[in-house]
Coordinates of N, CA, C and O in Angstrom, one line a residue:
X6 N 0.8 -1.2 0.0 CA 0.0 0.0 0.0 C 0.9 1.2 0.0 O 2.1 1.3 0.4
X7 N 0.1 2.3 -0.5 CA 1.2 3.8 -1.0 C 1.7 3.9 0.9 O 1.1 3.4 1.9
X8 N 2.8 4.8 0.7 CA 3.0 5.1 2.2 C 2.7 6.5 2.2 O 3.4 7.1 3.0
X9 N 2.0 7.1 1.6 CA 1.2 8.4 1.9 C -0.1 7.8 2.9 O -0.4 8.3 4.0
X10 N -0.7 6.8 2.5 CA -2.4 6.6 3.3 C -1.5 6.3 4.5 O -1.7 6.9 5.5
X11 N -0.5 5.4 4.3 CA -0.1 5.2 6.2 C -0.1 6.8 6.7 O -1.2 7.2 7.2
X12 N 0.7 7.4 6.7 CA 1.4 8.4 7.4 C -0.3 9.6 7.5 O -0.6 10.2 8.6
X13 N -1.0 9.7 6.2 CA -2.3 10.0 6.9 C -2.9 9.3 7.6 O -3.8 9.9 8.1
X14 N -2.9 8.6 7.7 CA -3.8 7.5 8.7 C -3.0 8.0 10.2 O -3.6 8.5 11.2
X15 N -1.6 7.7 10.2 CA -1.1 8.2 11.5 C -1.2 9.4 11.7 O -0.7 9.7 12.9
X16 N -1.7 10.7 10.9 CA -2.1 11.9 11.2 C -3.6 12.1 11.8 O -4.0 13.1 12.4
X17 N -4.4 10.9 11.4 CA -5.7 10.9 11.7 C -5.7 10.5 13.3 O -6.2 11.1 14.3
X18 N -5.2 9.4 13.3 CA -5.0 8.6 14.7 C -4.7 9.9 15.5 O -5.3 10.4 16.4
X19 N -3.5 10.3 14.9 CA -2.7 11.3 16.2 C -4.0 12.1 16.5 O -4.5 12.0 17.6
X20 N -4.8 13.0 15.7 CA -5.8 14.1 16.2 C -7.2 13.5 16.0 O -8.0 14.3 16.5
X21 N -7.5 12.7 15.6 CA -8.6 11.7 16.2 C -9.4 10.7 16.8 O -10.5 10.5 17.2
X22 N -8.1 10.0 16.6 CA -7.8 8.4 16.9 C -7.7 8.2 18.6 O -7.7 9.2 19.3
X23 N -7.7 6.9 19.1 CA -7.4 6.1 19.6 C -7.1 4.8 19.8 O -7.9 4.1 19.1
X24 N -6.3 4.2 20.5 CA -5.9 2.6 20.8 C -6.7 2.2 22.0 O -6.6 2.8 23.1
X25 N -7.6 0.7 21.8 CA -8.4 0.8 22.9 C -7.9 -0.9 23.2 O -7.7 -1.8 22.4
X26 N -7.7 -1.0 24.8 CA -7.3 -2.1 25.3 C -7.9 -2.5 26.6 O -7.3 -2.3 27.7
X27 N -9.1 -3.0 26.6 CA -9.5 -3.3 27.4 C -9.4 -4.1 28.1 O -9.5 -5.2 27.8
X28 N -9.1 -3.5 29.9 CA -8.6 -4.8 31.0 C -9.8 -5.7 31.2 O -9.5 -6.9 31.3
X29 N -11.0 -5.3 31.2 CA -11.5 -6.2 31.5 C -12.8 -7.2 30.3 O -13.8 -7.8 30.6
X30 N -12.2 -6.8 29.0 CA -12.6 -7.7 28.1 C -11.1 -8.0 27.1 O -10.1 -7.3 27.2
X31 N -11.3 -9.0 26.1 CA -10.6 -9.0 25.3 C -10.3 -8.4 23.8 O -9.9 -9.0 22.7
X32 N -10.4 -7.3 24.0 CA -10.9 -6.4 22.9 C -9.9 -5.1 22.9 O -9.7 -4.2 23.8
X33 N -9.3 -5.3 21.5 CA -8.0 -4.5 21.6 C -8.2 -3.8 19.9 O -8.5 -4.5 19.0
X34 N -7.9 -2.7 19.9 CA -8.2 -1.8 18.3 C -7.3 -0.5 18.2 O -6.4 0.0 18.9
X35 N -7.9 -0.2 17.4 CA -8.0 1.3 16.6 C -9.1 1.8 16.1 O -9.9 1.4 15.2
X36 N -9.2 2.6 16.8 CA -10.7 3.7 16.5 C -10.4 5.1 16.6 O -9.9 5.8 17.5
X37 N -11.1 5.4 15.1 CA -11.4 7.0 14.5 C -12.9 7.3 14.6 O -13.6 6.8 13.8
X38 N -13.5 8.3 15.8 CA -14.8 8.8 15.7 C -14.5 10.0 15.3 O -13.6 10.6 15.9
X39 N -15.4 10.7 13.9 CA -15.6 12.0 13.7 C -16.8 12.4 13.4 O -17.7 11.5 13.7
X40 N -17.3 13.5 12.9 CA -18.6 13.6 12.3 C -18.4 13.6 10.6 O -19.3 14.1 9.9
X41 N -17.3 13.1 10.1 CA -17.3 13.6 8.9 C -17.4 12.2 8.7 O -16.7 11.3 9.2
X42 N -18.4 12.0 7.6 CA -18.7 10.8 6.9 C -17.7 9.9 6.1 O -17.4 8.7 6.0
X43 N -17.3 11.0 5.6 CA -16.5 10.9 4.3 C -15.2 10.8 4.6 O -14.6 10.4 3.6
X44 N -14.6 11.0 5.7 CA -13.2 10.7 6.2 C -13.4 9.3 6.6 O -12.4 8.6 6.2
X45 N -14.4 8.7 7.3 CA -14.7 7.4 7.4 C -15.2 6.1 6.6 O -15.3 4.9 6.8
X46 N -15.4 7.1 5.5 CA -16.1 6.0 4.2 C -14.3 5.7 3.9 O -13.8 4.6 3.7
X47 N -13.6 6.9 3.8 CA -12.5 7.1 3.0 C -11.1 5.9 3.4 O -10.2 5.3 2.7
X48 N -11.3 5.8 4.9 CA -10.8 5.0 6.0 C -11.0 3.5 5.8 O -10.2 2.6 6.1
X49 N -12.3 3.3 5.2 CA -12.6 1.8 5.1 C -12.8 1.1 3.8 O -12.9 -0.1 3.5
X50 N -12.7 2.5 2.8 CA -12.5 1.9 1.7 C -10.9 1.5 1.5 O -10.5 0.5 0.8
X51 N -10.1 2.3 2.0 CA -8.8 2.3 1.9 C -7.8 1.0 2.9 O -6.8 0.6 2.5
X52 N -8.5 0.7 4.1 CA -7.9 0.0 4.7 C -8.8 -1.5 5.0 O -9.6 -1.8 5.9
X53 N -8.3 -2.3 3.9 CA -9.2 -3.7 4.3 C -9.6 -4.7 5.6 O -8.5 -5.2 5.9
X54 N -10.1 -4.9 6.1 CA -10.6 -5.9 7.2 C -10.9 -5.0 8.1 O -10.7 -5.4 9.2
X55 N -11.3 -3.4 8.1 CA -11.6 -2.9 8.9 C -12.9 -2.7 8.6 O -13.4 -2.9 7.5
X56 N -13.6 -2.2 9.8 CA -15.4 -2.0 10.0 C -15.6 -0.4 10.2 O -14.6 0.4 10.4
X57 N -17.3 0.2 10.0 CA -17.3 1.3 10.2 C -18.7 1.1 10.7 O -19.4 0.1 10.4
X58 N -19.3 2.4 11.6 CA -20.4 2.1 12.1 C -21.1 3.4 12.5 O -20.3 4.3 12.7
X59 N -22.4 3.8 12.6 CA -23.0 5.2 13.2 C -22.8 4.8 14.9 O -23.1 3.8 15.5
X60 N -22.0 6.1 15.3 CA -22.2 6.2 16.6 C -23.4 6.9 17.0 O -24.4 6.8 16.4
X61 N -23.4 7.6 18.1 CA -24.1 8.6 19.0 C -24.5 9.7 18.4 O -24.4 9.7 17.2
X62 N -24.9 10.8 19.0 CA -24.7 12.2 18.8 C -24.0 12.8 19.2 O -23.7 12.3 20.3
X63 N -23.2 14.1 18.9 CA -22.6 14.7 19.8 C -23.7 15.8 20.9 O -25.0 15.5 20.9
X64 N -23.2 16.6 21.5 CA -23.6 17.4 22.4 C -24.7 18.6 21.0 O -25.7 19.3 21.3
X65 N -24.2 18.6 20.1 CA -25.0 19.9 19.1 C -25.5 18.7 18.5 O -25.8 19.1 17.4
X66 N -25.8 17.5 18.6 CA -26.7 16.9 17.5 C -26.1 16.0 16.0 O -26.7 15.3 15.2
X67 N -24.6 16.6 16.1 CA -24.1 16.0 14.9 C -24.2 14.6 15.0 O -24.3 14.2 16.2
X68 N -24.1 13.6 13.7 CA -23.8 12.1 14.1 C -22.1 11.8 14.0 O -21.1 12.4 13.6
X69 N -22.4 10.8 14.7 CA -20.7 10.6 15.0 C -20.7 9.5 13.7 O -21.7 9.0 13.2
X70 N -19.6 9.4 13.4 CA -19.3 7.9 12.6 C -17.7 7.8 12.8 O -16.8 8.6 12.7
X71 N -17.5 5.9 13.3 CA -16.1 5.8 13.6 C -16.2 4.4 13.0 O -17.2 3.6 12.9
X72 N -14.6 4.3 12.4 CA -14.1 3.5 11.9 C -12.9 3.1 12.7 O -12.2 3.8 13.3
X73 N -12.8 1.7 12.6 CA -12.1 0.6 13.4 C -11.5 -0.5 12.9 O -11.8 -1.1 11.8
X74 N -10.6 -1.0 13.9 CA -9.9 -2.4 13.4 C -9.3 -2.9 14.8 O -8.3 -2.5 15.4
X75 N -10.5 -4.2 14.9 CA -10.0 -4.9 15.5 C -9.2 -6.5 15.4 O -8.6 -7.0 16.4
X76 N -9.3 -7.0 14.2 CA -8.6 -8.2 13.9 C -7.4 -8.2 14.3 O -6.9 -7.1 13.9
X77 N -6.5 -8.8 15.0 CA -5.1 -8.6 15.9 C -4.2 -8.2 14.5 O -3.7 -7.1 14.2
X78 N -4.0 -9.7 13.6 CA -3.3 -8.9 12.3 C -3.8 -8.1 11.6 O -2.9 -7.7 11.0
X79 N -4.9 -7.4 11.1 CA -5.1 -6.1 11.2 C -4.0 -5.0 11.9 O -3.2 -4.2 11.5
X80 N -4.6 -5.4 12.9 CA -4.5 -4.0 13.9 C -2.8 -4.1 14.1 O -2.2 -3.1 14.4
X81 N -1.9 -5.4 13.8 CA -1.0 -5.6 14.4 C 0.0 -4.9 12.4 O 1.2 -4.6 12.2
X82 N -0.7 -4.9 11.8 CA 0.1 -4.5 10.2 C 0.0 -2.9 10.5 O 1.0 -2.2 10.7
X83 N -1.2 -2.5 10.4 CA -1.1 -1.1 10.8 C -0.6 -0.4 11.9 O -0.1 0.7 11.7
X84 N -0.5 -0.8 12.7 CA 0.7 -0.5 13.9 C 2.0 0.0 13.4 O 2.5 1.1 13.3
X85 N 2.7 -1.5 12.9 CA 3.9 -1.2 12.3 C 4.0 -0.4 11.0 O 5.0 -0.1 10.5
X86 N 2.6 0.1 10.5 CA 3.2 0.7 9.1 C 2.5 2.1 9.3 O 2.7 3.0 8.6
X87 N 1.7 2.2 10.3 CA 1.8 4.1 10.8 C 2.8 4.4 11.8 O 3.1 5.6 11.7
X88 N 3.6 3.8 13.0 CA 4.6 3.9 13.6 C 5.8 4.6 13.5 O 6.2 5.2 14.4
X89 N 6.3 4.6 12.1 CA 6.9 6.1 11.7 C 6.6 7.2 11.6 O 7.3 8.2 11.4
X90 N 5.4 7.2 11.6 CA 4.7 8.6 11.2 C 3.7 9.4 12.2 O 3.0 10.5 12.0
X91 N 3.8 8.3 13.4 CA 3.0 8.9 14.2 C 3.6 9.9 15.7 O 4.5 9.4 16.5
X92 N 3.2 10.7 15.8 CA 3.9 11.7 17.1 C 3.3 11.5 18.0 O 3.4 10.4 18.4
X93 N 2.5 12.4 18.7 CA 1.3 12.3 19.7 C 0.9 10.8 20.2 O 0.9 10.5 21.4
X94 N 0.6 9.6 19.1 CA 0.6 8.8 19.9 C 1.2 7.9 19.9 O 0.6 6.9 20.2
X95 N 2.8 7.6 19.7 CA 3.6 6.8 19.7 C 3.7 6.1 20.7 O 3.9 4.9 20.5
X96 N 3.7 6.4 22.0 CA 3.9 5.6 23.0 C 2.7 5.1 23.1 O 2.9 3.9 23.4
X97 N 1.4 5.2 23.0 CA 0.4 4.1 23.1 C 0.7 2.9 22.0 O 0.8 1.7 22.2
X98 N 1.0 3.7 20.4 CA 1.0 2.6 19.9 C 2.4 1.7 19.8 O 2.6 0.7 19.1
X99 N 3.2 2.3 20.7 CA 4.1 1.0 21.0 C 3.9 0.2 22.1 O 4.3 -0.9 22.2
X100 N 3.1 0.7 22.9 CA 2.5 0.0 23.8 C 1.7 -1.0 23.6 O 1.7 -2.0 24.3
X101 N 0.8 -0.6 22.8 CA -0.2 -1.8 21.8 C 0.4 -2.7 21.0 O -0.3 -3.6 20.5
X102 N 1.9 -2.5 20.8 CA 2.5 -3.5 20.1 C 2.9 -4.4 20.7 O 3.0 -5.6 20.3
X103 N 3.5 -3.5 22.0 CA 3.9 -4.6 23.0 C 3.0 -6.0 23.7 O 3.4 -7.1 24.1
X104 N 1.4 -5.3 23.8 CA 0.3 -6.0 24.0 C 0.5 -7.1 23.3 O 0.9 -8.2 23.8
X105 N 0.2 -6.8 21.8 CA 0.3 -7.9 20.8 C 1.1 -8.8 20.5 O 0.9 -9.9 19.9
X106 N 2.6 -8.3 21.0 CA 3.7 -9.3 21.0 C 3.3 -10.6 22.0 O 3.3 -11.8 21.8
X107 N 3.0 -9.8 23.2 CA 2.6 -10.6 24.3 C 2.1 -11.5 24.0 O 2.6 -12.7 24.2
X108 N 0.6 -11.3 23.4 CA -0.4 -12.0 23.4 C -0.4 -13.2 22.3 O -1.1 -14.2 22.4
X109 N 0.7 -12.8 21.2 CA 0.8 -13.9 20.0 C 2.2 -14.9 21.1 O 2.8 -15.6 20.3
X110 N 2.6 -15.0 22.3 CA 3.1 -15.4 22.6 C 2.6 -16.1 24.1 O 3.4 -16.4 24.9
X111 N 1.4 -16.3 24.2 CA 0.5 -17.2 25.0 C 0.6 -18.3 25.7 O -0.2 -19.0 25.2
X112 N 1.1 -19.0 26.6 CA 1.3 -20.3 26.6 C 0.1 -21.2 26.2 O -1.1 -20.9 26.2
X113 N 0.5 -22.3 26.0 CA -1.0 -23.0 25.3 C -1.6 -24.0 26.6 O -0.7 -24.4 27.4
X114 N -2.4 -24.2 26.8 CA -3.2 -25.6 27.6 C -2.8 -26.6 26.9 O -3.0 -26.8 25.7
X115 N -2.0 -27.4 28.1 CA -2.7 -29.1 27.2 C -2.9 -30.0 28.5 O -2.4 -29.9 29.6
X116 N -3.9 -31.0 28.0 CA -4.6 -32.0 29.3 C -3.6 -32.9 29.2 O -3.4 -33.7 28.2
X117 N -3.0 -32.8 30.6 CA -2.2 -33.9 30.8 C -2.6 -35.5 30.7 O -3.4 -35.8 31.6
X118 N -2.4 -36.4 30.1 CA -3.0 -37.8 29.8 C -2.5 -38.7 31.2 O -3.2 -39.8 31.4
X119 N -1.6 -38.4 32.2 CA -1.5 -38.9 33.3 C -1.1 -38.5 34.5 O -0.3 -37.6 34.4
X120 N -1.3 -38.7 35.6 CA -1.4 -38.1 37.2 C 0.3 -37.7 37.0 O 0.6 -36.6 37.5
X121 N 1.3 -38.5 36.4 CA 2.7 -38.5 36.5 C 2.9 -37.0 35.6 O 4.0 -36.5 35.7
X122 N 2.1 -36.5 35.1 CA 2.2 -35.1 34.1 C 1.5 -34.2 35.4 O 1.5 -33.0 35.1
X123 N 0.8 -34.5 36.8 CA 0.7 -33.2 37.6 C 2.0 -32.1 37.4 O 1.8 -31.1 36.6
X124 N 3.1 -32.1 37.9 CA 3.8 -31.3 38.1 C 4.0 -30.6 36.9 O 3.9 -29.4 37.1
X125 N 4.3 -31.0 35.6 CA 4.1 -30.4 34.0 C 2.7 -29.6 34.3 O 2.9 -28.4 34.4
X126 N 1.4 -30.1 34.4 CA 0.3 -29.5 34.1 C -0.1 -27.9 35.4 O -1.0 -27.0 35.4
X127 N 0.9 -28.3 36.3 CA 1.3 -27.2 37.7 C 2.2 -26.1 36.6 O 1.9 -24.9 36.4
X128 N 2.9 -26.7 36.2 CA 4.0 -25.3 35.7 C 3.1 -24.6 34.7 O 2.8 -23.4 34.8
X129 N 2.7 -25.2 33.8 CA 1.6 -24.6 32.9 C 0.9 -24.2 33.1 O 0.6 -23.3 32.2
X130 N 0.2 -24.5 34.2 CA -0.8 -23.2 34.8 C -0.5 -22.1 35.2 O -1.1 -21.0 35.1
X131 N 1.2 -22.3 36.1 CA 1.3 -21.4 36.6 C 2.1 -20.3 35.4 O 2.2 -19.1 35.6
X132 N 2.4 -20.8 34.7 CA 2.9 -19.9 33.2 C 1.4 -19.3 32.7 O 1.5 -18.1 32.6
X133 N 0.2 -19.6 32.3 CA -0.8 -19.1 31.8 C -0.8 -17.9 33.1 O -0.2 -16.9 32.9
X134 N -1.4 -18.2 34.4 CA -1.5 -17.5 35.0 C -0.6 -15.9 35.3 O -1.0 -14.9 35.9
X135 N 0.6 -16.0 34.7 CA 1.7 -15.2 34.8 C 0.9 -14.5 33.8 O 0.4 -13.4 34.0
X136 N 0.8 -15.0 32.8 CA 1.0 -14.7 31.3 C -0.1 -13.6 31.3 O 0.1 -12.5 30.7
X137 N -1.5 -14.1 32.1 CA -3.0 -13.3 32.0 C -2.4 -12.2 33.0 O -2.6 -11.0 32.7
X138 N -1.6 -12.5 34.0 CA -1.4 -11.2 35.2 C -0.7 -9.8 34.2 O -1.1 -8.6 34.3
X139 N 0.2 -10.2 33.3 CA 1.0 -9.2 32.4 C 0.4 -9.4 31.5 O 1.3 -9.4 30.6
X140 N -0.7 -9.6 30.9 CA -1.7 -9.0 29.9 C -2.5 -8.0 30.2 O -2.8 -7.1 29.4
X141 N -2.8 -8.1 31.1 CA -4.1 -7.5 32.0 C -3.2 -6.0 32.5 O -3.8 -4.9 32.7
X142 N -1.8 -5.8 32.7 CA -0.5 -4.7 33.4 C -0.5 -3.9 31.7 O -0.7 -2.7 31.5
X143 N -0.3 -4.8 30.6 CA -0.3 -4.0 29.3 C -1.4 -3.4 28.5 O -1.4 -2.6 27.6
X144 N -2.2 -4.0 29.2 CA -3.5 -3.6 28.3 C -4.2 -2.2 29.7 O -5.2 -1.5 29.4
X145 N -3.5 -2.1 30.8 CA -3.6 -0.9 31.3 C -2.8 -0.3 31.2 O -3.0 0.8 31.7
X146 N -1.6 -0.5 30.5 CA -0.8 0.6 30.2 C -1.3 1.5 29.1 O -1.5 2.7 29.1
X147 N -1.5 0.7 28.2 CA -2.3 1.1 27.1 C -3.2 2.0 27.2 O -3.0 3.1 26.8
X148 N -4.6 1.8 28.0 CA -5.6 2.5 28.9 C -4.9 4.3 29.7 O -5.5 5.4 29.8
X149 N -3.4 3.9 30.2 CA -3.4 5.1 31.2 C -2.4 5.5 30.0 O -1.6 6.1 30.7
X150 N -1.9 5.6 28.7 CA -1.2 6.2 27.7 C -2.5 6.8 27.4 O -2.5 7.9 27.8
X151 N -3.5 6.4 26.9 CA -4.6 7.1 26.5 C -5.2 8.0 26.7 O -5.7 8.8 25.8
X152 N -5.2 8.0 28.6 CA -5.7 8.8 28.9 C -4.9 10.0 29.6 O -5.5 11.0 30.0
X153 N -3.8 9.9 29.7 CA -2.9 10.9 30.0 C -3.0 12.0 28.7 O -3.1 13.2 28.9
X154 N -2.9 11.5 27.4 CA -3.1 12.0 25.6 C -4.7 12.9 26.4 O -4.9 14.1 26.7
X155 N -5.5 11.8 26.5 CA -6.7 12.8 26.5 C -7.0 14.0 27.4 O -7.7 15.0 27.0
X156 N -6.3 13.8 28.7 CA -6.2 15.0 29.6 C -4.8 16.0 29.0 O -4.4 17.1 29.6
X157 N -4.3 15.5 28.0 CA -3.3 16.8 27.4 C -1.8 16.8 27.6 O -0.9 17.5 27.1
X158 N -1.8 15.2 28.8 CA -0.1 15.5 28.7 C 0.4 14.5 28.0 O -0.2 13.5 27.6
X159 N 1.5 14.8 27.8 CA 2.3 14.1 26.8 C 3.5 13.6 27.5 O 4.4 13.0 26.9

């Protein structure tokens, strides 16, 4: 794809955008709400596997419309290809990358087939368990990058 749409896209994020990582669901994105239709038709024609939707009203009545991407590779391609171009929110979206590194790096379950695999099926738990404690620490980092941006500091 041209690397002009990236670097606008990382101008849109920076003064529209957000990275949203929710601690207490599994739902992790990029989202652009504006009132302008047409920046959002323009967003989803241009960027595949992403969604677009009518929001709310604002406070005067306009409609909102925001466009999103939540698919992990999705969200995990766009990351790395607005990342150079983005100012304002660079530390969230390295932080979101960090998220996703994490998370493609999961430990897996497996049902131990005998009592002699307790101690195996102990460490594995206790590796998943680590693993949700520092998901749950990034995906609030994410959260307080956000909202530090939205109260103005940087």
């Amino acid at each position: 794809m041209d690397e002009t749409k990236y670097a606008y896209l990382a101008g849109i994020i920076d003064g529209e955008g957000h990275f949203q990582a929710s601690a207490k669901s599994h739902g992790q994105g990029i989202r652009v709400s504006v009132i302008d239709e047409e920046l959002i038709a323009w967003l989803h024609a241009n960027f595949p596997n992403t969604n677009r939707y009518l929001g709310g009203r604002t406070k005067t009545g306009n409609q909102v419309y925001t466009w999103f991407a939540e698919r992990r590779s999705v969200v995990r391609e766009l990351l790395l290809s607005i990342m150079p171009y983005l100012v304002i929110k660079r530390k969230q979206a390295e932080a979101m990358l960090e998220l996703h590194d994490h998370l493609d790096n999961r430990p897996r379950y497996e049902i131990p087939t005998t009592h002699a695999n307790q101690a195996e099926r102990d460490k594995r738990r206790a590796a998943r368990a680590a693993h949700t404690r520092r998901t749950i620490e990034l995906r609030g980092a994410v959260t307080a990058l956000r909202q530090r941006n939205v109260s103005g500091v940087h």
